[in-house]
């Protein structure tokens, strides 16, 4: 990138700058013509100059123009018009000029705007492009939030400046020089005075502004650090909570804001000071004219007429001059910002663009081994973690790398993955250094996985297939409006030197999936197998079961799930397990659900505002009263209250038994105790409505098999069931979209997939009910061919910011699965499964090796193991000790001969 | 079976016999009532002991032994408490308990049981006594029977 922003703008927009300057000059013609016209209208038709007698005519638009240096005449005798017609004609011309001037202005501003926006787009793209080409060492220092504010906010002023970068100084400079020249014409001495004052102004003001620019630079840097800090707080919020350091962070932010405030306040003071000096200097010149010019005029050595003419001419000087100085200020400002950016975005070495060229078809496989030759690697501090290591990984090998001490194994794996660049020595694929190979070779032939792999915002599926999105593999053909739109997009992208690859095309490389048998479902099978191999399938299924499905989006699936619901019910009955689920039956009371749930008999959506419970809404109480249930539930509630008070009366509030009561706390027990006491004291008097509701609330949450108080009579159950219709009769609007009545023959959008399949409540009384139901439901799911549909639902789960909605173990597994979906020659797995227990680790390592060995391209696997005992699963073991290889050989050989290996594995 | 019936049954369990009825109601309330079909396992030998079970109705067999074959070491009927010792000493289950006929049991969570014992000093002495008795019996029978679970006393 060029060192100066002006040069950058000039290089990229030269023809456009010349064009806009030309148009601006052209626009001057009607502009100045419009200046003269009002005088003509007033003097001519209105005041009557040249129209002394009523029938005089004047010629309209008469001109006689002699081409300079030739004697060509262009002339027009004009149209003779009387006074009134002349007035109308001239006014018409005036209106025309107004329109023309307006159009010129419109065109020029749009043009400049477009110029600026294109440049902005170009520079933003260039910055991100550079980040994509940063060497790994430079990236370690980078703070994401800072880079994003640089790309987003700090380049913003460049766009505005671009349009004016050359036009403004050309125009204003011209005007100022013209005005100065005119003063000189009137009087050389006064012209000298004006010239000196201009020189002082042009000399001093930018100097004073230097401090402004310095402050501006500081403001920019502090603001950027603030953005970085805010990003850090969001990323590290868990750690902040865990260590109670929120106030430290608050203090940090407040301190930074204080700094920014101080800088900005300083900036204002200086800005207005400079303004004051500037205004003062431009007013000083007339003072000199008046006093010195007046002095000479009085002495008689200067003609008064000349003086007046000079003072008049001077009127036109300060305006352009001031704007010119402002332009210069803007120029310096953006230049400083630009230099700032250059500093941040110039790490010295960049990856060659040729290495990242778009390559839709994977290059022909040159084969060859992956080898490290005399490689030395330094860590962030410069300490050598790998020293002079030579290792060769041949095709089809399975190699375990383990560390005795130090972190040489990890560093070597990172170097294989191009995450670090060796200080000396080289890593070659075939015979070529991997740093000189295009990424379309290294990034496809080598799959690197580590525990801190990143996840992008999107669904599980998008992340799983991320490793296949190298280049668009199809072209989309657009028609009609879309085609025009697409052409426009491509044109604009070219104008700003952006690539115009189509994001709507299919980017998934279907020819490099791990399972490649030439069938159309290779991709799907690769995903399913990869999930299986890393034991993520149950997790994805769990995500699916918790997900919500809009039946309109997928009516076929919803229909089949409802069928499965019925099939499940039947299967449970056949296997004698009917008692483990209490199904939702529109005509029956569900004993495992609370009284309130039985009344509503619906799936409910949680409200977006707070978590107010529909069971306790006013409407429920109204319905209870109309259905004559209120008194029954009141009576029932009193018994519950008595029992609860008796059971819990003497317990301290933190007693673990309160956990048995889902909604009731120690404070509630005391509250019900008071209600009961008040009732006794009043003996027969009516209770307050509030108390009665509180008591009824107890009944609404009552579930007989859980509480076992024996207060729920058949009469109450029948009344509740028959009140269901009543509940739906006048359902208020705000509840209507949160409640979806249970219907055994319909998919419930308000309920999760699991609830839709089960369509009932699991019994509290049956031991291991969830396991039993899972077994039957799992079998039915496979029988009905729903497994893949369910997995697809689970894969649609949004992983959140950097995958945080998944657990850590899930993220590690997904990261491994992402590599297994794609076909590579070398799989470098760098402590890919930390934090899993040993048994699971062993299972996954075994199944990954088995899975990859099934591939017909015979890939090599290099696994840096934290669990050294797993090295027996590999053919070859490489043992690192303090950065050097101390043992390298077949597992059996090392197991017999190498002491260091034996001590590690033991 | 209602809460108050459970309380009646709990009173018949020796180590709860001297606990205040009101507290028994609390224990019953804090516990879960679970049904088992014949052949269902209440817990496996070696599992983490997270709860004690009081059999309200039915009968269960106690088994020890690994893979190759297991030996039945006893029976537990209505009113017996199972697994409380392992909860108290935080040890893995000493035996596998399997339902031999349909069982209704009260599952008393570990935390709940420990809390009740802590709140009732008299219960502690009862438990110590029953521990001592079973230890004495075990020592006496050590020659004839290698492992012995405390027989529920009625």
PDB file of C-alpha atoms in Angstrom, chain B residues 35-100:
ATOM      1  CA  UNK B  35     -42.094 -48.944  41.539  1.00  0.00           C
ATOM      2  CA  UNK B  36     -39.973 -51.811  40.276  1.00  0.00           C
ATOM      3  CA  UNK B  37     -41.026 -54.768  38.214  1.00  0.00           C
ATOM      4  CA  UNK B  38     -39.636 -58.217  39.034  1.00  0.00           C
ATOM      5  CA  UNK B  39     -36.107 -58.411  37.650  1.00  0.00           C
ATOM      6  CA  UNK B  40     -35.532 -54.634  37.834  1.00  0.00           C
ATOM      7  CA  UNK B  41     -32.329 -53.598  39.535  1.00  0.00           C
ATOM      8  CA  UNK B  42     -32.496 -51.116  42.430  1.00  0.00           C
ATOM      9  CA  UNK B  43     -28.755 -50.697  42.381  1.00  0.00           C
ATOM     10  CA  UNK B  44     -25.634 -52.503  41.215  1.00  0.00           C
ATOM     11  CA  UNK B  45     -22.739 -53.676  43.277  1.00  0.00           C
ATOM     12  CA  UNK B  46     -19.960 -51.102  42.917  1.00  0.00           C
ATOM     13  CA  UNK B  47     -22.242 -48.190  42.028  1.00  0.00           C
ATOM     14  CA  UNK B  48     -21.905 -44.897  43.812  1.00  0.00           C
ATOM     15  CA  UNK B  49     -24.255 -44.926  46.778  1.00  0.00           C
ATOM     16  CA  UNK B  50     -26.535 -41.954  46.255  1.00  0.00           C
ATOM     17  CA  UNK B  51     -29.658 -43.069  48.098  1.00  0.00           C
ATOM     18  CA  UNK B  52     -31.132 -45.500  50.580  1.00  0.00           C
ATOM     19  CA  UNK B  53     -34.283 -47.475  49.815  1.00  0.00           C
ATOM     20  CA  UNK B  54     -37.130 -48.468  52.111  1.00  0.00           C
ATOM     21  CA  UNK B  55     -39.234 -51.262  50.680  1.00  0.00           C
ATOM     22  CA  UNK B  56     -42.890 -50.492  51.218  1.00  0.00           C
ATOM     23  CA  UNK B  57     -44.244 -53.519  49.458  1.00  0.00           C
ATOM     24  CA  UNK B  58     -42.730 -56.511  47.669  1.00  0.00           C
ATOM     25  CA  UNK B  59     -39.522 -58.389  47.976  1.00  0.00           C
ATOM     26  CA  UNK B  60     -35.963 -58.038  46.707  1.00  0.00           C
ATOM     27  CA  UNK B  61     -32.931 -60.284  46.523  1.00  0.00           C
ATOM     28  CA  UNK B  62     -29.377 -59.269  47.441  1.00  0.00           C
ATOM     29  CA  UNK B  63     -26.563 -60.586  45.283  1.00  0.00           C
ATOM     30  CA  UNK B  64     -22.802 -60.325  45.267  1.00  0.00           C
ATOM     31  CA  UNK B  65     -20.217 -61.485  42.813  1.00  0.00           C
ATOM     32  CA  UNK B  66     -18.688 -60.551  39.519  1.00  0.00           C
ATOM     33  CA  UNK B  67     -19.392 -61.483  35.891  1.00  0.00           C
ATOM     34  CA  UNK B  68     -19.003 -65.273  36.032  1.00  0.00           C
ATOM     35  CA  UNK B  69     -21.670 -65.879  38.630  1.00  0.00           C
ATOM     36  CA  UNK B  70     -23.346 -64.193  41.492  1.00  0.00           C
ATOM     37  CA  UNK B  71     -24.277 -65.516  44.910  1.00  0.00           C
ATOM     38  CA  UNK B  72     -27.511 -64.609  46.604  1.00  0.00           C
ATOM     39  CA  UNK B  73     -26.719 -63.405  50.064  1.00  0.00           C
ATOM     40  CA  UNK B  74     -30.130 -62.443  51.344  1.00  0.00           C
ATOM     41  CA  UNK B  75     -33.649 -61.154  50.915  1.00  0.00           C
ATOM     42  CA  UNK B  76     -35.324 -57.930  51.866  1.00  0.00           C
ATOM     43  CA  UNK B  77     -39.062 -57.584  52.337  1.00  0.00           C
ATOM     44  CA  UNK B  78     -41.531 -54.844  53.156  1.00  0.00           C
ATOM     45  CA  UNK B  79     -40.279 -52.559  55.892  1.00  0.00           C
ATOM     46  CA  UNK B  80     -36.584 -53.163  55.325  1.00  0.00           C
ATOM     47  CA  UNK B  81     -34.111 -50.452  54.578  1.00  0.00           C
ATOM     48  CA  UNK B  82     -31.410 -51.073  51.979  1.00  0.00           C
ATOM     49  CA  UNK B  83     -28.175 -49.371  51.194  1.00  0.00           C
ATOM     50  CA  UNK B  84     -28.151 -46.916  54.091  1.00  0.00           C
ATOM     51  CA  UNK B  85     -24.761 -48.113  55.356  1.00  0.00           C
ATOM     52  CA  UNK B  86     -23.006 -47.372  52.106  1.00  0.00           C
ATOM     53  CA  UNK B  87     -24.575 -43.939  52.079  1.00  0.00           C
ATOM     54  CA  UNK B  88     -23.305 -43.286  55.594  1.00  0.00           C
ATOM     55  CA  UNK B  89     -19.752 -44.361  54.937  1.00  0.00           C
ATOM     56  CA  UNK B  90     -19.654 -43.097  51.369  1.00  0.00           C
ATOM     57  CA  UNK B  91     -18.645 -46.475  50.021  1.00  0.00           C
ATOM     58  CA  UNK B  92     -19.666 -48.109  46.759  1.00  0.00           C
ATOM     59  CA  UNK B  93     -22.597 -50.499  46.873  1.00  0.00           C
ATOM     60  CA  UNK B  94     -21.644 -53.788  48.506  1.00  0.00           C
ATOM     61  CA  UNK B  95     -24.291 -55.825  46.709  1.00  0.00           C
ATOM     62  CA  UNK B  96     -26.670 -55.797  43.799  1.00  0.00           C
ATOM     63  CA  UNK B  97     -30.341 -55.589  44.722  1.00  0.00           C
ATOM     64  CA  UNK B  98     -32.875 -57.032  42.341  1.00  0.00           C
ATOM     65  CA  UNK B  99     -36.651 -57.074  42.666  1.00  0.00           C
ATOM     66  CA  UNK B 100     -38.005 -60.591  42.967  1.00  0.00           C
TER      67      UNK B 100
END
